[in-house]
């Protein structure tokens, strides 16, 4: 029996594979960036406010700053009358003192004057020259946004491991966090093996195909917060692969595609084993079963199948979580899940997690989902058509038509 | 009565505001980029395959290429016997001809030899030297991935207006689309008004606040496919604002924050009106009501409120759709929606769309959602805490506790 006919001695369960990966992947270091360059970066440690927000008591409505007591008992038939002694604008410190019977016109966002404890809205007043009729009562503190009400100095504002959204960046700016400690971007070396592969645009003879995985992976790595470093094509030769492994251990992670199936030309897992440590080869997922993982000089290395769909699903199920582990982010739940009614049954083999690509449709009653028909793991178009995936776990033989299943959204980064 | 006490003469309904915006916003031009730089870009026109994928008939399984007829009637007790005359590897054009009674060993992905029309899987054979026993029948075409089966040359592969995902880029590579026509990135000028505003890190006196909106907007614009061009702070002076408008009409869009409320210092809408055309001022959304929109020399201009939460919601409800219109993308449905049970009732005023920030929790039965308590539109922390928004439409007075509502996910780009 030839080597390529052996089959895998055993498949590692998906959850176990992720455990093994998490025990090998180390968190990457951090760097300090100006807050305005922190969008999309991952916080390395929790962030506290350096100031009170708002930084002073201010009006939350356009109206008049008064002592609330002056409004007690007021209504439209029995208005209370006060004297307007000043007008307070935004951006200017008021130098007026509000005593009993006084009012100062105030704009939303303007600082409250001394002595005043409430703002009566414009709509609840009637003004005649300097006389102001109050038509409704307000309680102390009403329509005032008090100093530190939104965020207090020293308060935690953002958790470590958070990927910063636009308004997180606004929060950093507002709270005096002009510099932010974020995770470095993991640099991921991407190599492809396969003598049959040609670069996009190169002409093909009758047995050659265009190499697409490395380009898709580069975009996917960037989207998960990493930076890709192109290694390029390595010949189908174990020594060349070992050489490429050794030359690239300075990267934070390496991804090889191709050369993972058990067989004469399936060289990457053997090269990992010869150069370092092969942690697993063969995972109970489909597509993506022939995936392998190991380390060389401590650098985590993924060996993904060469077929695009298998490479994609392996990336989604194994590598994306690893990139998140590296950045100190949650990695167990990485896709937004929708509940959707299955439009056609899904069959699956016990002992294997089937990762079924699906389309999602919105209907009056909720979401419906349709598995995309495939004939093999090479069907690239399933990857562009899919809105999400349905995972049939190892202990299920599938899902029947009409069942409500969880669809993990793809192509929609969940940040 | 002072100018700032007038109130809005009328609020434009949200859907009408979007209609008005869409009639002013023009689609941006396109540019050609190499496929490997197209990730995250928006396709300017539909894309067709330039080649068949796969480019030749190939084996979809490891096994033996045979004439299917030679396997008919085979089973484990009555195996059919054929002669192995060659072995076909990946990447090499086979020069063997399979006739009746012949077989060639073949690896998954290797080109099918002439004459063969099926692959019998390794597991369904027994081999002894050059003799091969076939233990099961296969039909013609079985385990063969035929030329063009996945994508045919000339077939449409990706729609215009699609934002390219990692595996879309793989698809472009595989189909010979080495250059891609994508939309230019809209360049959006961002200006802030407000004499009370200081730059992050600058010290504040007792009436000043830190300017955060422009930084949040820059990240948000980038995330929606645009590029931000910082205009900076403009004095609270109508002539200065008109000057800034005129100097920046070469941008694809302008966003001003601050100076939108009706009042003495609410200058941006007036400046738009003086310099060009004010299309609306005041939208029936909360927060974000004082938003305005107009054009100067054909350039669309948004005037957003200065309070961060109001600015964010206005961006989300008005500007993001406009950025998508500009790039030829769908703009009516821009957020993934989850059905979630409301943990606390929401009250709203008739005639106004309340945009309520919510947290989303996953439970056994599905999602639950909790409105975040707010006291005013200045509450910045609601923007970092929110997972999504629930919109109470103009004709509803709110939603009762326990109702299942649609949560539009925020902070999760829907691409």
mmCIF file of C-alpha atoms in Angstrom, chain A residues 20-375:
data_model
loop_
_atom_site.group_PDB
_atom_site.id
_atom_site.type_symbol
_atom_site.label_atom_id
_atom_site.label_comp_id
_atom_site.label_asym_id
_atom_site.label_seq_id
_atom_site.Cartn_x
_atom_site.Cartn_y
_atom_site.Cartn_z
ATOM 1 C CA UNK A 20 -4.743 22.534 20.904
ATOM 2 C CA UNK A 21 -4.287 25.689 18.852
ATOM 3 C CA UNK A 22 -5.047 27.916 21.853
ATOM 4 C CA UNK A 23 -2.401 26.158 23.920
ATOM 5 C CA UNK A 24 0.248 26.937 21.297
ATOM 6 C CA UNK A 25 -0.695 30.446 20.166
ATOM 7 C CA UNK A 26 0.833 33.250 22.215
ATOM 8 C CA UNK A 27 -0.653 36.714 22.573
ATOM 9 C CA UNK A 28 1.156 39.259 20.504
ATOM 10 C CA UNK A 29 2.784 42.366 21.992
ATOM 11 C CA UNK A 30 1.397 45.869 21.966
ATOM 12 C CA UNK A 31 2.325 49.287 20.633
ATOM 13 C CA UNK A 32 1.143 52.799 21.342
ATOM 14 C CA UNK A 33 -0.681 54.726 18.613
ATOM 15 C CA UNK A 34 -2.353 58.154 18.517
ATOM 16 C CA UNK A 35 -6.086 57.752 19.202
ATOM 17 C CA UNK A 36 -6.981 58.914 15.703
ATOM 18 C CA UNK A 37 -5.105 55.988 14.200
ATOM 19 C CA UNK A 38 -6.716 53.449 16.503
ATOM 20 C CA UNK A 39 -9.876 52.688 14.469
ATOM 21 C CA UNK A 40 -10.039 48.947 13.765
ATOM 22 C CA UNK A 41 -7.155 48.195 16.137
ATOM 23 C CA UNK A 42 -7.542 45.953 19.183
ATOM 24 C CA UNK A 43 -7.126 47.423 22.679
ATOM 25 C CA UNK A 44 -4.225 45.770 24.496
ATOM 26 C CA UNK A 45 -5.517 46.749 27.911
ATOM 27 C CA UNK A 46 -8.667 48.270 29.308
ATOM 28 C CA UNK A 47 -8.999 51.981 28.913
ATOM 29 C CA UNK A 48 -10.036 54.449 31.598
ATOM 30 C CA UNK A 49 -11.309 57.981 31.244
ATOM 31 C CA UNK A 50 -8.805 60.680 32.077
ATOM 32 C CA UNK A 51 -11.539 63.272 32.622
ATOM 33 C CA UNK A 52 -15.173 63.830 33.492
ATOM 34 C CA UNK A 53 -17.621 63.853 30.596
ATOM 35 C CA UNK A 54 -19.236 66.315 30.430
ATOM 36 C CA UNK A 55 -16.413 68.316 32.023
ATOM 37 C CA UNK A 56 -18.848 70.744 33.701
ATOM 38 C CA UNK A 57 -22.561 70.980 34.543
ATOM 39 C CA UNK A 58 -24.318 72.045 31.378
ATOM 40 C CA UNK A 59 -27.770 72.638 29.977
ATOM 41 C CA UNK A 60 -29.330 69.641 28.231
ATOM 42 C CA UNK A 61 -32.052 71.759 26.617
ATOM 43 C CA UNK A 62 -32.473 75.252 25.239
ATOM 44 C CA UNK A 63 -34.241 77.267 27.938
ATOM 45 C CA UNK A 64 -33.583 79.198 31.106
ATOM 46 C CA UNK A 65 -31.320 78.302 34.009
ATOM 47 C CA UNK A 66 -33.231 78.858 37.254
ATOM 48 C CA UNK A 67 -33.524 77.683 40.811
ATOM 49 C CA UNK A 68 -35.999 74.812 40.519
ATOM 50 C CA UNK A 69 -37.857 76.016 43.607
ATOM 51 C CA UNK A 70 -38.975 79.104 41.691
ATOM 52 C CA UNK A 71 -40.999 76.867 39.386
ATOM 53 C CA UNK A 72 -42.780 74.809 42.034
ATOM 54 C CA UNK A 73 -46.538 75.005 41.682
ATOM 55 C CA UNK A 74 -46.388 76.704 38.287
ATOM 56 C CA UNK A 75 -48.908 75.861 35.561
ATOM 57 C CA UNK A 76 -50.359 77.596 32.528
ATOM 58 C CA UNK A 77 -53.086 79.352 34.495
ATOM 59 C CA UNK A 78 -50.822 80.187 37.450
ATOM 60 C CA UNK A 79 -47.423 80.913 35.961
ATOM 61 C CA UNK A 80 -44.510 81.834 38.235
ATOM 62 C CA UNK A 81 -42.568 84.912 37.254
ATOM 63 C CA UNK A 82 -38.801 85.396 37.315
ATOM 64 C CA UNK A 83 -36.393 88.016 35.988
ATOM 65 C CA UNK A 84 -34.031 87.260 33.073
ATOM 66 C CA UNK A 85 -30.683 88.740 34.129
ATOM 67 C CA UNK A 86 -28.281 87.243 31.566
ATOM 68 C CA UNK A 87 -27.871 85.025 28.524
ATOM 69 C CA UNK A 88 -25.330 82.198 28.570
ATOM 70 C CA UNK A 89 -23.769 80.976 25.374
ATOM 71 C CA UNK A 90 -21.914 77.800 24.550
ATOM 72 C CA UNK A 91 -18.160 77.978 25.090
ATOM 73 C CA UNK A 92 -18.190 80.945 27.447
ATOM 74 C CA UNK A 93 -17.804 80.664 31.230
ATOM 75 C CA UNK A 94 -20.790 82.396 32.807
ATOM 76 C CA UNK A 95 -19.972 85.093 35.367
ATOM 77 C CA UNK A 96 -23.542 85.484 36.581
ATOM 78 C CA UNK A 97 -24.925 84.252 39.903
ATOM 79 C CA UNK A 98 -28.516 82.970 39.844
ATOM 80 C CA UNK A 99 -30.393 83.771 43.026
ATOM 81 C CA UNK A 100 -34.042 83.267 43.943
ATOM 82 C CA UNK A 101 -36.220 84.950 41.326
ATOM 83 C CA UNK A 102 -33.444 85.050 38.677
ATOM 84 C CA UNK A 103 -33.193 83.314 35.330
ATOM 85 C CA UNK A 104 -30.509 83.214 32.643
ATOM 86 C CA UNK A 105 -31.236 82.254 29.064
ATOM 87 C CA UNK A 106 -29.122 79.221 28.224
ATOM 88 C CA UNK A 107 -28.336 77.212 25.099
ATOM 89 C CA UNK A 108 -28.074 73.436 25.074
ATOM 90 C CA UNK A 109 -24.484 72.553 25.967
ATOM 91 C CA UNK A 110 -23.722 75.859 27.667
ATOM 92 C CA UNK A 111 -22.291 75.740 31.205
ATOM 93 C CA UNK A 112 -24.760 76.181 34.048
ATOM 94 C CA UNK A 113 -24.338 79.400 35.997
ATOM 95 C CA UNK A 114 -23.625 79.410 39.742
ATOM 96 C CA UNK A 115 -26.740 79.096 41.853
ATOM 97 C CA UNK A 116 -28.987 77.561 39.196
ATOM 98 C CA UNK A 117 -29.998 73.907 39.573
ATOM 99 C CA UNK A 118 -32.424 73.335 36.696
ATOM 100 C CA UNK A 119 -33.296 74.378 33.178
ATOM 101 C CA UNK A 120 -36.858 75.188 32.226
ATOM 102 C CA UNK A 121 -37.416 74.434 28.533
ATOM 103 C CA UNK A 122 -38.213 77.314 26.183
ATOM 104 C CA UNK A 123 -41.548 75.685 25.333
ATOM 105 C CA UNK A 124 -42.615 75.925 28.981
ATOM 106 C CA UNK A 125 -42.016 79.634 29.284
ATOM 107 C CA UNK A 126 -43.408 82.931 28.020
ATOM 108 C CA UNK A 127 -41.130 85.885 27.816
ATOM 109 C CA UNK A 128 -41.849 89.586 27.784
ATOM 110 C CA UNK A 129 -38.713 91.714 27.773
ATOM 111 C CA UNK A 130 -36.863 90.745 30.938
ATOM 112 C CA UNK A 131 -39.892 89.092 32.534
ATOM 113 C CA UNK A 132 -40.210 85.339 32.181
ATOM 114 C CA UNK A 133 -43.345 83.385 32.953
ATOM 115 C CA UNK A 134 -42.712 79.764 33.968
ATOM 116 C CA UNK A 135 -45.645 77.584 32.882
ATOM 117 C CA UNK A 136 -44.646 74.262 34.478
ATOM 118 C CA UNK A 137 -42.663 73.057 37.462
ATOM 119 C CA UNK A 138 -39.205 71.493 37.113
ATOM 120 C CA UNK A 139 -37.415 69.464 39.745
ATOM 121 C CA UNK A 140 -33.822 70.208 40.779
ATOM 122 C CA UNK A 141 -31.379 68.790 38.243
ATOM 123 C CA UNK A 142 -33.984 68.766 35.460
ATOM 124 C CA UNK A 143 -32.545 69.354 31.954
ATOM 125 C CA UNK A 144 -29.062 69.624 33.416
ATOM 126 C CA UNK A 145 -26.334 67.297 32.296
ATOM 127 C CA UNK A 146 -24.088 67.231 35.330
ATOM 128 C CA UNK A 147 -20.303 67.023 35.345
ATOM 129 C CA UNK A 148 -19.154 63.407 34.945
ATOM 130 C CA UNK A 149 -22.729 62.206 34.397
ATOM 131 C CA UNK A 150 -21.794 60.367 31.232
ATOM 132 C CA UNK A 151 -18.294 59.218 32.201
ATOM 133 C CA UNK A 152 -16.400 59.910 35.412
ATOM 134 C CA UNK A 153 -12.638 60.438 35.459
ATOM 135 C CA UNK A 154 -10.999 57.073 36.215
ATOM 136 C CA UNK A 155 -14.007 55.067 35.046
ATOM 137 C CA UNK A 156 -13.352 52.129 32.737
ATOM 138 C CA UNK A 157 -14.591 53.022 29.270
ATOM 139 C CA UNK A 158 -13.447 50.202 27.004
ATOM 140 C CA UNK A 159 -12.415 46.598 27.673
ATOM 141 C CA UNK A 160 -9.132 45.012 26.667
ATOM 142 C CA UNK A 161 -9.522 42.907 23.534
ATOM 143 C CA UNK A 162 -12.060 45.239 21.982
ATOM 144 C CA UNK A 163 -11.655 46.121 18.340
ATOM 145 C CA UNK A 164 -12.196 49.855 18.170
ATOM 146 C CA UNK A 165 -15.258 51.159 16.335
ATOM 147 C CA UNK A 166 -15.701 54.714 15.069
ATOM 148 C CA UNK A 167 -17.472 55.948 18.188
ATOM 149 C CA UNK A 168 -14.974 54.203 20.452
ATOM 150 C CA UNK A 169 -12.428 56.484 18.842
ATOM 151 C CA UNK A 170 -14.723 59.407 19.660
ATOM 152 C CA UNK A 171 -14.902 58.177 23.251
ATOM 153 C CA UNK A 172 -11.098 58.004 23.462
ATOM 154 C CA UNK A 173 -10.888 61.574 22.179
ATOM 155 C CA UNK A 174 -13.504 62.847 24.630
ATOM 156 C CA UNK A 175 -11.860 61.217 27.627
ATOM 157 C CA UNK A 176 -8.351 62.523 27.106
ATOM 158 C CA UNK A 177 -6.936 59.242 25.806
ATOM 159 C CA UNK A 178 -4.802 60.776 23.096
ATOM 160 C CA UNK A 179 -2.543 57.720 22.981
ATOM 161 C CA UNK A 180 -3.793 54.182 23.027
ATOM 162 C CA UNK A 181 -2.067 50.884 23.649
ATOM 163 C CA UNK A 182 -3.179 48.455 20.956
ATOM 164 C CA UNK A 183 -2.070 45.015 19.876
ATOM 165 C CA UNK A 184 0.497 44.829 17.132
ATOM 166 C CA UNK A 185 -0.917 43.478 13.904
ATOM 167 C CA UNK A 186 0.095 39.799 13.604
ATOM 168 C CA UNK A 187 2.248 39.361 10.508
ATOM 169 C CA UNK A 188 1.164 36.206 8.704
ATOM 170 C CA UNK A 189 3.362 34.598 6.066
ATOM 171 C CA UNK A 190 1.311 33.025 3.255
ATOM 172 C CA UNK A 191 2.781 30.295 1.055
ATOM 173 C CA UNK A 192 1.243 28.039 -1.546
ATOM 174 C CA UNK A 193 2.423 24.658 -2.745
ATOM 175 C CA UNK A 194 1.420 22.892 -5.922
ATOM 176 C CA UNK A 195 3.466 22.576 -9.107
ATOM 177 C CA UNK A 196 0.200 22.853 -11.063
ATOM 178 C CA UNK A 197 -0.400 26.414 -9.862
ATOM 179 C CA UNK A 198 0.136 29.463 -12.033
ATOM 180 C CA UNK A 199 -0.187 33.104 -11.105
ATOM 181 C CA UNK A 200 -3.405 34.898 -12.073
ATOM 182 C CA UNK A 201 -3.038 36.125 -15.630
ATOM 183 C CA UNK A 202 -0.417 33.535 -16.618
ATOM 184 C CA UNK A 203 -1.495 31.202 -19.387
ATOM 185 C CA UNK A 204 -2.424 27.667 -18.402
ATOM 186 C CA UNK A 205 -1.621 24.393 -20.095
ATOM 187 C CA UNK A 206 -4.174 21.604 -19.898
ATOM 188 C CA UNK A 207 -3.248 20.470 -16.375
ATOM 189 C CA UNK A 208 -2.593 23.791 -14.694
ATOM 190 C CA UNK A 209 -4.850 26.014 -12.618
ATOM 191 C CA UNK A 210 -4.723 29.573 -11.387
ATOM 192 C CA UNK A 211 -3.621 30.066 -7.805
ATOM 193 C CA UNK A 212 -6.266 32.067 -5.943
ATOM 194 C CA UNK A 213 -5.994 31.052 -2.293
ATOM 195 C CA UNK A 214 -3.108 33.266 -1.296
ATOM 196 C CA UNK A 215 -4.927 36.351 -2.537
ATOM 197 C CA UNK A 216 -8.164 35.500 -0.761
ATOM 198 C CA UNK A 217 -6.225 34.694 2.409
ATOM 199 C CA UNK A 218 -4.379 37.989 2.305
ATOM 200 C CA UNK A 219 -7.644 39.923 2.287
ATOM 201 C CA UNK A 220 -9.083 37.684 5.016
ATOM 202 C CA UNK A 221 -5.983 38.112 7.213
ATOM 203 C CA UNK A 222 -6.140 41.879 6.874
ATOM 204 C CA UNK A 223 -9.792 41.866 7.749
ATOM 205 C CA UNK A 224 -9.104 39.945 10.953
ATOM 206 C CA UNK A 225 -6.557 42.549 12.044
ATOM 207 C CA UNK A 226 -3.404 40.932 10.671
ATOM 208 C CA UNK A 227 -0.962 41.853 7.949
ATOM 209 C CA UNK A 228 -0.055 39.342 5.290
ATOM 210 C CA UNK A 229 3.477 38.738 4.097
ATOM 211 C CA UNK A 230 3.567 36.940 0.775
ATOM 212 C CA UNK A 231 5.973 34.001 0.659
ATOM 213 C CA UNK A 232 4.749 32.858 -2.721
ATOM 214 C CA UNK A 233 4.862 29.494 -4.371
ATOM 215 C CA UNK A 234 7.034 26.714 -2.962
ATOM 216 C CA UNK A 235 7.845 23.695 -5.158
ATOM 217 C CA UNK A 236 6.259 20.349 -4.288
ATOM 218 C CA UNK A 237 9.450 19.233 -2.635
ATOM 219 C CA UNK A 238 9.781 18.492 1.047
ATOM 220 C CA UNK A 239 13.200 20.102 1.362
ATOM 221 C CA UNK A 240 12.008 23.298 -0.283
ATOM 222 C CA UNK A 241 9.043 23.405 2.102
ATOM 223 C CA UNK A 242 11.273 22.800 5.126
ATOM 224 C CA UNK A 243 13.517 25.589 3.896
ATOM 225 C CA UNK A 244 10.528 27.941 3.556
ATOM 226 C CA UNK A 245 9.363 27.043 7.067
ATOM 227 C CA UNK A 246 12.776 27.772 8.576
ATOM 228 C CA UNK A 247 13.216 31.020 6.706
ATOM 229 C CA UNK A 248 9.887 32.364 7.938
ATOM 230 C CA UNK A 249 9.759 31.559 11.639
ATOM 231 C CA UNK A 250 10.263 35.256 12.367
ATOM 232 C CA UNK A 251 6.634 35.779 11.290
ATOM 233 C CA UNK A 252 3.887 35.621 13.891
ATOM 234 C CA UNK A 253 2.061 32.887 12.006
ATOM 235 C CA UNK A 254 2.459 30.936 8.772
ATOM 236 C CA UNK A 255 -0.234 29.604 6.474
ATOM 237 C CA UNK A 256 0.531 27.089 3.738
ATOM 238 C CA UNK A 257 -2.121 25.917 1.314
ATOM 239 C CA UNK A 258 -1.948 22.692 -0.623
ATOM 240 C CA UNK A 259 -0.026 19.578 0.255
ATOM 241 C CA UNK A 260 -2.177 18.492 3.184
ATOM 242 C CA UNK A 261 -4.019 15.410 2.013
ATOM 243 C CA UNK A 262 -2.494 12.116 2.980
ATOM 244 C CA UNK A 263 -0.519 11.028 -0.046
ATOM 245 C CA UNK A 264 2.665 11.107 -2.031
ATOM 246 C CA UNK A 265 2.527 14.820 -2.738
ATOM 247 C CA UNK A 266 1.125 15.897 0.616
ATOM 248 C CA UNK A 267 4.230 17.342 2.019
ATOM 249 C CA UNK A 268 3.522 20.271 4.314
ATOM 250 C CA UNK A 269 2.484 18.295 7.413
ATOM 251 C CA UNK A 270 5.558 16.075 7.017
ATOM 252 C CA UNK A 271 7.769 19.137 6.617
ATOM 253 C CA UNK A 272 6.291 20.645 9.807
ATOM 254 C CA UNK A 273 6.886 17.363 11.597
ATOM 255 C CA UNK A 274 10.507 17.223 10.386
ATOM 256 C CA UNK A 275 11.214 20.879 11.234
ATOM 257 C CA UNK A 276 9.307 21.261 14.483
ATOM 258 C CA UNK A 277 6.200 19.701 15.937
ATOM 259 C CA UNK A 278 3.029 18.562 14.155
ATOM 260 C CA UNK A 279 0.198 19.063 16.660
ATOM 261 C CA UNK A 280 -2.603 17.609 14.554
ATOM 262 C CA UNK A 281 -3.237 16.521 10.977
ATOM 263 C CA UNK A 282 -6.831 15.884 10.001
ATOM 264 C CA UNK A 283 -9.795 17.638 11.616
ATOM 265 C CA UNK A 284 -13.353 16.310 11.721
ATOM 266 C CA UNK A 285 -14.743 19.105 9.564
ATOM 267 C CA UNK A 286 -15.952 19.059 6.001
ATOM 268 C CA UNK A 287 -14.740 20.677 3.902
ATOM 269 C CA UNK A 288 -11.304 21.279 5.343
ATOM 270 C CA UNK A 289 -10.686 17.827 6.845
ATOM 271 C CA UNK A 290 -7.050 17.508 5.716
ATOM 272 C CA UNK A 291 -6.018 20.651 7.652
ATOM 273 C CA UNK A 292 -2.949 20.400 9.863
ATOM 274 C CA UNK A 293 -1.387 22.541 12.558
ATOM 275 C CA UNK A 294 1.981 22.613 14.227
ATOM 276 C CA UNK A 295 4.825 24.829 15.322
ATOM 277 C CA UNK A 296 8.376 25.441 14.186
ATOM 278 C CA UNK A 297 10.539 27.334 16.700
ATOM 279 C CA UNK A 298 7.338 28.376 18.473
ATOM 280 C CA UNK A 299 5.743 29.885 15.360
ATOM 281 C CA UNK A 300 2.253 28.507 14.757
ATOM 282 C CA UNK A 301 1.828 27.029 11.288
ATOM 283 C CA UNK A 302 -1.379 26.114 9.538
ATOM 284 C CA UNK A 303 -1.394 23.724 6.623
ATOM 285 C CA UNK A 304 -4.664 24.250 4.742
ATOM 286 C CA UNK A 305 -6.029 22.159 1.881
ATOM 287 C CA UNK A 306 -5.443 23.490 -1.612
ATOM 288 C CA UNK A 307 -9.042 23.473 -2.800
ATOM 289 C CA UNK A 308 -10.389 26.984 -2.345
ATOM 290 C CA UNK A 309 -13.572 26.080 -0.486
ATOM 291 C CA UNK A 310 -11.691 23.781 1.863
ATOM 292 C CA UNK A 311 -9.056 26.460 2.406
ATOM 293 C CA UNK A 312 -11.716 29.016 3.162
ATOM 294 C CA UNK A 313 -13.618 26.878 5.649
ATOM 295 C CA UNK A 314 -10.375 25.855 7.351
ATOM 296 C CA UNK A 315 -9.414 29.497 7.611
ATOM 297 C CA UNK A 316 -12.844 30.361 9.013
ATOM 298 C CA UNK A 317 -12.984 27.512 11.534
ATOM 299 C CA UNK A 318 -9.331 27.306 12.621
ATOM 300 C CA UNK A 319 -7.180 30.250 11.533
ATOM 301 C CA UNK A 320 -9.554 33.134 12.252
ATOM 302 C CA UNK A 321 -9.991 31.992 15.859
ATOM 303 C CA UNK A 322 -6.187 31.717 16.118
ATOM 304 C CA UNK A 323 -5.730 35.268 14.831
ATOM 305 C CA UNK A 324 -8.169 36.420 17.469
ATOM 306 C CA UNK A 325 -6.428 34.461 20.234
ATOM 307 C CA UNK A 326 -3.219 36.164 19.222
ATOM 308 C CA UNK A 327 -4.831 39.586 19.582
ATOM 309 C CA UNK A 328 -6.434 38.786 22.940
ATOM 310 C CA UNK A 329 -9.922 38.825 21.460
ATOM 311 C CA UNK A 330 -12.838 36.464 22.160
ATOM 312 C CA UNK A 331 -12.524 33.562 19.733
ATOM 313 C CA UNK A 332 -15.313 31.168 20.605
ATOM 314 C CA UNK A 333 -18.140 33.187 19.100
ATOM 315 C CA UNK A 334 -16.886 34.991 16.055
ATOM 316 C CA UNK A 335 -19.904 35.143 13.781
ATOM 317 C CA UNK A 336 -23.238 36.879 14.294
ATOM 318 C CA UNK A 337 -25.854 34.145 14.351
ATOM 319 C CA UNK A 338 -29.335 34.389 12.905
ATOM 320 C CA UNK A 339 -32.113 31.902 13.535
ATOM 321 C CA UNK A 340 -33.410 30.771 10.184
ATOM 322 C CA UNK A 341 -35.806 28.132 8.920
ATOM 323 C CA UNK A 342 -34.139 25.541 6.755
ATOM 324 C CA UNK A 343 -35.604 25.370 3.235
ATOM 325 C CA UNK A 344 -34.082 21.984 2.411
ATOM 326 C CA UNK A 345 -32.775 19.210 4.622
ATOM 327 C CA UNK A 346 -29.071 18.841 5.312
ATOM 328 C CA UNK A 347 -27.533 15.374 5.612
ATOM 329 C CA UNK A 348 -24.275 14.838 7.434
ATOM 330 C CA UNK A 349 -22.104 11.976 8.627
ATOM 331 C CA UNK A 350 -21.839 11.241 12.340
ATOM 332 C CA UNK A 351 -18.420 12.078 13.747
ATOM 333 C CA UNK A 352 -17.853 14.984 11.391
ATOM 334 C CA UNK A 353 -18.796 18.649 11.573
ATOM 335 C CA UNK A 354 -20.298 19.584 8.243
ATOM 336 C CA UNK A 355 -19.878 23.244 7.435
ATOM 337 C CA UNK A 356 -22.698 23.938 4.997
ATOM 338 C CA UNK A 357 -22.695 27.163 3.009
ATOM 339 C CA UNK A 358 -26.128 28.753 2.896
ATOM 340 C CA UNK A 359 -28.028 31.684 1.500
ATOM 341 C CA UNK A 360 -30.216 33.707 3.828
ATOM 342 C CA UNK A 361 -33.511 35.290 2.813
ATOM 343 C CA UNK A 362 -35.589 37.696 4.809
ATOM 344 C CA UNK A 363 -39.317 37.021 4.976
ATOM 345 C CA UNK A 364 -42.266 38.437 6.886
ATOM 346 C CA UNK A 365 -41.996 35.735 9.523
ATOM 347 C CA UNK A 366 -38.239 35.905 9.920
ATOM 348 C CA UNK A 367 -35.259 34.471 8.134
ATOM 349 C CA UNK A 368 -35.204 31.433 5.874
ATOM 350 C CA UNK A 369 -32.061 29.690 4.717
ATOM 351 C CA UNK A 370 -31.189 27.545 1.760
ATOM 352 C CA UNK A 371 -28.148 25.277 1.634
ATOM 353 C CA UNK A 372 -26.137 25.861 -1.538
ATOM 354 C CA UNK A 373 -25.844 22.728 -3.659
ATOM 355 C CA UNK A 374 -22.279 21.548 -4.069
ATOM 356 C CA UNK A 375 -20.620 18.639 -5.739
#
